[in-house]
Coordinates of C-alpha atoms in Angstrom, one line a residue:
M629 CA 44.8 132.8 -71.0
H630 CA 46.3 130.6 -73.7
F631 CA 45.7 131.2 -77.5
K632 CA 46.3 128.4 -80.2
Y633 CA 47.0 129.4 -83.7
Q634 CA 46.8 127.1 -86.8
Q635 CA 46.7 127.4 -90.5
W636 CA 43.7 129.0 -92.1
D637 CA 41.1 126.5 -93.5
E638 CA 38.4 127.3 -95.8
R639 CA 35.9 125.2 -93.7
F640 CA 36.1 127.9 -91.2
S641 CA 34.3 130.4 -93.2
K642 CA 31.7 127.8 -94.3
G643 CA 31.0 126.5 -90.8
E644 CA 31.9 123.2 -91.6
Y645 CA 35.2 123.0 -89.6
Q646 CA 35.6 121.1 -86.4
S647 CA 38.6 121.4 -84.3
P648 CA 40.4 118.3 -83.4
F649 CA 39.3 118.4 -79.9
D650 CA 35.6 118.8 -80.8
S651 CA 35.8 116.0 -83.4
L652 CA 37.1 113.6 -80.4
W653 CA 34.7 115.3 -77.7
D654 CA 31.6 113.8 -79.1
T655 CA 32.9 110.2 -79.5
F656 CA 34.5 110.6 -76.0
Q657 CA 31.2 111.5 -74.4
E658 CA 29.4 108.6 -75.9
L659 CA 32.0 106.3 -74.5
L660 CA 31.8 108.1 -71.1
T661 CA 28.1 107.3 -71.3
I662 CA 28.7 103.5 -72.1
A663 CA 31.4 103.2 -69.7
S664 CA 29.3 104.4 -66.7
G665 CA 31.4 107.3 -66.1
E666 CA 34.8 105.2 -65.7
V667 CA 37.3 107.4 -67.5
S668 CA 39.9 104.8 -68.0
Q669 CA 37.8 102.6 -69.9
A670 CA 36.4 105.3 -72.2
L671 CA 40.1 106.3 -72.8
Q672 CA 41.1 102.8 -73.6
W673 CA 38.1 102.3 -76.2
L674 CA 39.1 105.9 -77.7
N675 CA 42.6 104.6 -78.2
Q676 CA 41.3 101.3 -79.9
L677 CA 39.2 103.1 -82.1
D678 CA 42.1 105.5 -83.2
N679 CA 44.1 102.7 -83.7
E680 CA 41.7 100.8 -85.8
Y681 CA 40.0 103.9 -87.6
G682 CA 42.6 106.5 -87.5
L683 CA 40.6 109.1 -85.8
T684 CA 43.4 111.5 -85.5
D685 CA 45.1 110.8 -88.8
D686 CA 43.9 114.1 -90.3
F687 CA 45.0 116.1 -87.3
D688 CA 48.4 118.1 -87.8
D689 CA 50.5 117.0 -84.3
Y690 CA 47.4 116.2 -82.4
G691 CA 46.8 112.9 -80.7
I692 CA 45.2 111.1 -78.1
G693 CA 47.4 112.5 -75.5
D694 CA 47.0 116.0 -76.6
F695 CA 43.3 115.6 -76.3
I696 CA 43.5 114.2 -72.6
K697 CA 45.6 117.2 -71.8
E698 CA 43.1 119.6 -73.4
L699 CA 40.2 117.8 -71.4
E700 CA 42.1 118.5 -68.2
E701 CA 42.8 122.0 -69.2
R702 CA 39.3 122.6 -70.0
G703 CA 38.0 121.2 -66.7
Y704 CA 36.3 118.0 -68.0
L705 CA 38.5 115.7 -66.3
E706 CA 40.5 116.1 -62.9
R707 CA 43.0 114.1 -61.0
N708 CA 42.0 112.0 -58.1
P709 CA 44.9 112.2 -55.9
A710 CA 44.3 109.2 -53.6
Q711 CA 44.0 106.9 -56.6
N712 CA 46.1 108.9 -59.1
T713 CA 43.3 108.4 -61.8
L714 CA 41.5 110.6 -64.0
Q715 CA 37.6 111.3 -63.1
M716 CA 34.9 113.4 -64.5
T717 CA 34.0 116.7 -63.3
R718 CA 30.6 118.4 -62.6
K719 CA 31.1 120.0 -66.0
T720 CA 31.3 116.8 -67.8
E721 CA 28.3 115.4 -66.0
R722 CA 26.3 118.5 -67.2
S723 CA 27.6 118.0 -70.7
L724 CA 26.5 114.6 -70.8
R725 CA 23.1 115.6 -70.0
R726 CA 22.8 118.4 -72.3
R727 CA 24.2 115.9 -75.1
S728 CA 21.4 113.7 -74.3
L729 CA 18.7 116.2 -74.4
E730 CA 20.1 117.5 -78.0
E731 CA 20.2 113.8 -79.4
I732 CA 16.7 113.1 -78.3
F733 CA 15.3 116.4 -79.7
D734 CA 17.1 115.9 -83.0
N735 CA 15.2 112.8 -83.5
L736 CA 11.8 114.5 -82.8
K737 CA 10.1 115.7 -85.7
K738 CA 9.4 119.5 -85.5
G739 CA 5.8 120.4 -84.5
E740 CA 4.9 117.0 -83.1
F741 CA 4.2 118.6 -79.7
G742 CA 3.6 122.2 -78.2
S743 CA 4.8 123.7 -75.2
H744 CA 2.6 122.2 -72.4
Q745 CA -0.4 124.3 -72.2
T746 CA -3.6 123.2 -71.0
D747 CA -7.2 124.1 -72.1
H748 CA -7.4 126.4 -69.1
T749 CA -6.5 130.1 -69.3
G750 CA -4.4 131.8 -66.6
R751 CA -0.7 132.9 -66.1
G752 CA 1.6 131.4 -68.2
L753 CA 4.2 132.0 -70.9
E754 CA 2.5 132.3 -74.3
R755 CA 0.0 135.0 -75.0
Q756 CA -3.5 134.4 -76.4
P757 CA -4.9 136.9 -79.1
E758 CA -8.0 137.4 -76.8
T759 CA -8.0 140.1 -74.2
R760 CA -9.7 140.7 -71.0
K761 CA -10.3 143.7 -68.3
W762 CA -7.5 144.1 -66.2
H763 CA -7.7 142.7 -62.5
Q764 CA -5.5 143.5 -59.7
G765 CA -2.6 141.1 -59.6
D766 CA -2.4 140.8 -63.3
D767 CA 1.2 141.1 -64.9
I768 CA 1.5 144.5 -66.4
T769 CA 3.9 142.9 -69.2
N770 CA 0.7 141.4 -70.8
I771 CA -1.1 144.6 -71.1
D772 CA -2.7 145.0 -74.6
S773 CA -1.2 148.8 -75.3
H774 CA -3.5 149.2 -78.2
S775 CA -6.9 148.2 -76.9
T776 CA -6.2 150.1 -73.8
M777 CA -5.3 153.2 -75.8
M778 CA -8.4 153.1 -77.8
N779 CA -10.6 152.8 -74.7
M780 CA -9.2 155.8 -73.2
L781 CA -9.5 157.9 -76.2
K782 CA -13.2 157.1 -76.0
H783 CA -13.7 159.3 -73.0
S784 CA -10.7 161.5 -73.4
N785 CA -10.0 164.7 -75.4
I786 CA -6.7 166.3 -76.9
E787 CA -6.4 168.5 -74.0
K788 CA -6.9 166.0 -71.2
L789 CA -6.0 162.2 -71.6
E790 CA -7.7 160.0 -68.7
L791 CA -6.9 156.6 -68.3
R792 CA -9.3 154.6 -66.1
E793 CA -9.1 151.2 -64.6
G794 CA -11.7 149.9 -66.7
D795 CA -9.6 150.9 -69.9
I796 CA -7.0 148.4 -69.4
R797 CA -7.1 145.3 -71.4
V798 CA -4.7 142.3 -70.8
H799 CA -3.9 139.5 -72.9
D800 CA -4.9 135.9 -71.5
T801 CA -2.1 133.5 -71.3
D802 CA -2.0 129.6 -71.7
H803 CA -2.0 128.0 -68.4
Y804 CA 1.1 125.8 -67.8
T805 CA 0.5 122.8 -65.2
S806 CA 3.3 121.8 -62.7
V807 CA 4.0 118.3 -62.7
A808 CA 6.0 116.0 -60.3
T809 CA 7.4 113.2 -61.9
V810 CA 9.4 110.1 -60.7
L811 CA 11.3 108.2 -63.4
L812 CA 11.9 104.5 -62.5
I813 CA 15.0 102.7 -64.3
D814 CA 15.5 99.1 -64.2
L815 CA 19.0 98.0 -63.4
S816 CA 18.4 94.1 -63.3
H817 CA 20.6 91.9 -65.3
S818 CA 18.6 91.4 -68.1
M819 CA 19.3 95.1 -69.0
I820 CA 22.7 93.7 -70.5
L821 CA 21.8 90.4 -71.3
Y822 CA 21.9 88.8 -74.9
G823 CA 24.3 91.2 -76.0
E824 CA 22.1 94.3 -76.2
D825 CA 22.9 97.1 -74.2
R826 CA 19.8 98.6 -72.7
I827 CA 21.0 100.5 -69.7
T828 CA 22.7 103.3 -71.8
P829 CA 19.6 104.4 -73.5
A830 CA 17.7 104.3 -70.5
K831 CA 20.4 106.7 -68.7
K832 CA 20.4 108.9 -71.7
V833 CA 16.7 109.5 -71.6
A834 CA 17.1 110.1 -67.6
M835 CA 19.8 112.6 -68.3
A836 CA 17.9 114.3 -71.1
L837 CA 14.7 114.6 -69.1
S838 CA 16.5 116.1 -66.1
E839 CA 18.3 118.7 -68.2
L840 CA 14.9 119.5 -69.9
I841 CA 13.1 120.0 -66.5
L842 CA 16.1 121.9 -64.8
N843 CA 16.3 124.5 -67.8
K844 CA 13.0 124.9 -69.2
Y845 CA 10.5 123.7 -66.8
A846 CA 11.9 124.8 -63.3
K847 CA 8.6 124.5 -61.7
D848 CA 8.4 120.9 -62.2
S849 CA 10.2 118.3 -60.2
L850 CA 12.0 115.1 -61.1
D851 CA 13.1 112.1 -58.9
I852 CA 15.0 109.4 -60.3
V853 CA 14.7 105.9 -58.8
A854 CA 16.8 102.9 -59.7
F855 CA 15.8 99.4 -58.7
G856 CA 17.2 95.9 -58.8
N857 CA 16.5 93.6 -55.9
E858 CA 15.7 96.7 -53.9
A859 CA 14.7 100.3 -55.1
W860 CA 16.6 103.4 -54.2
K861 CA 16.8 107.1 -55.2
V862 CA 19.6 108.5 -57.4
N863 CA 20.9 112.0 -57.6
I864 CA 20.5 113.5 -61.0
E865 CA 24.5 114.1 -60.9
D866 CA 24.8 110.1 -60.3
L867 CA 23.1 109.3 -63.7
P868 CA 26.0 108.9 -65.8
Y869 CA 27.6 106.2 -63.4
L870 CA 24.6 103.9 -63.3
K871 CA 25.2 100.1 -64.1
A872 CA 23.0 97.3 -64.5
G873 CA 23.9 94.8 -62.0
P874 CA 23.5 91.0 -60.9
Y875 CA 19.9 91.9 -59.8
H876 CA 16.3 90.6 -60.0
T877 CA 13.5 93.0 -60.8
N878 CA 11.7 94.6 -57.6
T879 CA 9.0 96.5 -59.5
K880 CA 6.7 96.6 -56.5
Q881 CA 9.3 98.4 -54.3
A882 CA 10.1 100.7 -56.9
L883 CA 6.6 101.7 -57.3
Q884 CA 6.1 102.0 -53.7
L885 CA 9.3 104.3 -53.2
A886 CA 7.9 106.6 -55.9
R887 CA 4.7 106.9 -54.4
H888 CA 6.1 107.9 -51.1
I889 CA 8.3 110.4 -52.9
L890 CA 5.4 112.0 -54.6
H891 CA 3.2 112.1 -51.3
R892 CA 5.8 114.7 -50.3
R893 CA 5.4 116.8 -53.3
K894 CA 3.0 119.5 -53.2
Y895 CA 1.6 119.3 -56.8
A896 CA -1.9 118.5 -58.2
N897 CA -0.3 116.5 -61.1
K898 CA 1.9 113.4 -60.1
Q899 CA 3.1 111.0 -62.5
I900 CA 5.5 107.8 -62.7
F901 CA 7.4 106.9 -65.8
M902 CA 9.0 103.4 -65.5
I903 CA 11.5 102.2 -67.8
T904 CA 12.1 98.4 -67.8
D905 CA 12.6 95.3 -70.3
G906 CA 11.6 92.5 -67.8
K907 CA 8.9 91.1 -65.6
P908 CA 8.8 91.6 -61.8
S909 CA 10.8 88.8 -60.3
C910 CA 11.3 89.5 -56.6
I911 CA 9.7 91.1 -53.6
I912 CA 10.9 91.6 -50.0
E913 CA 9.2 89.9 -47.3
N914 CA 10.0 89.8 -43.7
G915 CA 13.4 91.3 -44.5
E916 CA 14.1 88.7 -47.2
I917 CA 13.9 88.6 -50.9
Y918 CA 11.4 86.1 -52.3
K919 CA 12.5 85.7 -55.8
N920 CA 11.5 83.7 -58.9
S921 CA 13.0 84.2 -62.4
F922 CA 10.7 81.8 -64.2
G923 CA 7.5 82.8 -65.8
L924 CA 5.2 85.2 -63.9
D925 CA 4.8 84.5 -60.2
R926 CA 1.3 85.4 -59.3
K927 CA 2.6 86.0 -55.7
I928 CA 5.1 88.6 -57.0
V929 CA 2.8 90.2 -59.8
N930 CA -0.2 90.6 -57.5
K931 CA 1.7 92.7 -55.1
V932 CA 2.9 94.8 -58.0
L933 CA -0.6 95.3 -59.0
D934 CA -1.7 96.3 -55.4
E935 CA 0.9 98.9 -55.4
A936 CA -0.6 100.2 -58.9
V937 CA -3.8 100.3 -57.5
K938 CA -2.5 102.5 -54.5
C939 CA -1.0 104.7 -57.1
R940 CA -4.3 105.2 -59.0
R941 CA -6.1 105.8 -55.7
D942 CA -3.6 108.7 -55.2
N943 CA -4.1 110.1 -58.5
I944 CA -0.7 109.0 -59.7
N945 CA -0.6 108.0 -63.2
I946 CA 2.0 105.2 -64.2
T947 CA 3.3 105.1 -67.8
T948 CA 5.4 101.9 -68.5
F949 CA 8.0 102.2 -71.1
M950 CA 8.5 98.4 -72.0
I951 CA 11.9 98.0 -74.0
A952 CA 11.1 94.1 -74.9
R953 CA 8.6 92.8 -76.8
D954 CA 8.2 89.4 -75.2
P955 CA 4.8 88.1 -75.8
Y956 CA 4.4 86.9 -72.1
L957 CA 5.5 90.3 -70.7
Q958 CA 2.7 92.0 -72.6
N959 CA 0.3 90.1 -70.3
F960 CA 1.7 91.7 -67.1
V961 CA 2.1 95.1 -68.9
R962 CA -1.5 95.0 -69.6
E963 CA -2.5 94.0 -66.1
L964 CA -0.5 96.8 -64.8
T965 CA -2.0 99.4 -66.9
E966 CA -5.3 98.3 -66.4
A967 CA -5.0 98.3 -62.5
N968 CA -3.6 101.9 -62.8
K969 CA -5.7 103.0 -65.7
G970 CA -2.6 104.4 -67.0
R971 CA -0.5 103.9 -70.1
A972 CA 2.1 101.8 -71.7
Y973 CA 4.3 101.9 -74.7
F974 CA 6.4 99.0 -76.2
A975 CA 9.2 101.1 -77.4
S976 CA 12.4 100.1 -79.2
L977 CA 15.9 101.4 -77.9
D978 CA 15.8 104.0 -80.8
T979 CA 12.3 105.2 -80.1
L980 CA 12.5 105.2 -76.1
G981 CA 13.3 108.9 -75.8
E982 CA 10.8 110.1 -78.2
Y983 CA 8.1 108.2 -76.6
L984 CA 8.8 109.3 -73.2
F985 CA 9.3 113.0 -74.1
E986 CA 6.3 113.2 -76.0
D987 CA 4.4 111.5 -73.2
Y988 CA 5.9 114.2 -70.6
I989 CA 4.9 117.1 -73.0
Q990 CA 1.4 115.8 -73.2
N991 CA 0.9 115.2 -69.6
R992 CA 1.6 118.8 -68.9
K993 CA -1.1 119.9 -70.9
R994 CA -3.9 117.8 -69.1
R995 CA -5.1 117.8 -65.4
F996 CA -5.2 114.2 -64.2
K997 CA -8.3 112.7 -62.8

C-alpha cells in the first residue's frame, strides 16, 4: 500500500478540497465519452486544455504525466501489449456509467417522480400505513407488531399470552412492476452533422439508464440496440465506444430487432425507447439496401409504420425521443406515435436525459394495455 503526504490545506476541513487527480478525473471522463473511449485522443485533448487553460498550474509538482501514471496505478487504464497503447478498463467503463447517472439526476428536480409503484398493492419495497390479516407466504418483516400485540391482548391475560394466526397484521406494500426495455440509439451520420454532437448525450443517457437498472431495478431488463444502415445489439460494456458512422437510418429494422428481443423477455410490461434525430431513410429488401435521403419516402415510412403496428399488437409501447425539431420530421413522428399509440417527445440535448428518465419511472407505475 502506498501513502502520499502533502501540506495541510484549510479546504480539507471544509470539504471543499479536491486532489489534483480528482480535479482532472472528471474532465478526463467527459473527454473519454466524447472520444468514444479512445484514450490517446482524450489525453491529447486534456493536454491541449492544460496548455490553454492551465489545468495543472495550481498543483505542486503534479502534471498530466503524473495523472496518467496514477490512472494506471488506480486501475483505470491499462497497457495493450500488442499495440503498446493505453486503453480503458472495466473499472473505467463502470465509472463512466455512474458519472452519467449522477449527471442526469443532478439535473432532475427533487420530488418530480416517485419510486415506480403502481396503484395495485402487493409485495414491494415501500410500506403503506394500512394493514391487513397475515396470509401464508407474507414477508414477516412487514408484520405490524403494535396491531398484532393489541389483537393478542384482547384474548390473553397476564398469566398466559396466546398469539393466534388471526391476530397477526401485516403492512401492505406498493406493488412494483417489472419492465423489459429496449433502448434504440440512432448512429446515422446526421448525429454528428452541422457541428452538433448528438451522439454523446445519447450515449450518456444509455449509460445512465443501464447503471440505474443494474443497481436499483435489478428485476427489470435493458437491451441496447444501435442502428444505422442495419440494426445490431450492443452490450452495456460497449456503450462508451459507440460512434456515429456514415450510415443512413434503418428505423424499421431497429424496431423489428427490438420487438424480437422483447418476445424473448417474459415480462408483462414491455417498451421501446428510441433516440433519433432524423427520418427513416433506408430499409433492406432482398438483402440489399434501399435508401432515399431526400424527404420522407413513403415506401420506407410505410414499412416503419407497419412495424409500429406490430409492436402495438404485441403490447409493446414505443416512446420516441426526437432530438431535432425539423417541421417535416414532426409529421413522421406523429404518424409513428399514432400507429403505435405510443408517446413522443421533442427533446433538446440538454433535456434528453430528464425526459427519458421521467418517462421510464412513470412507465413502471402503470400496467400497459
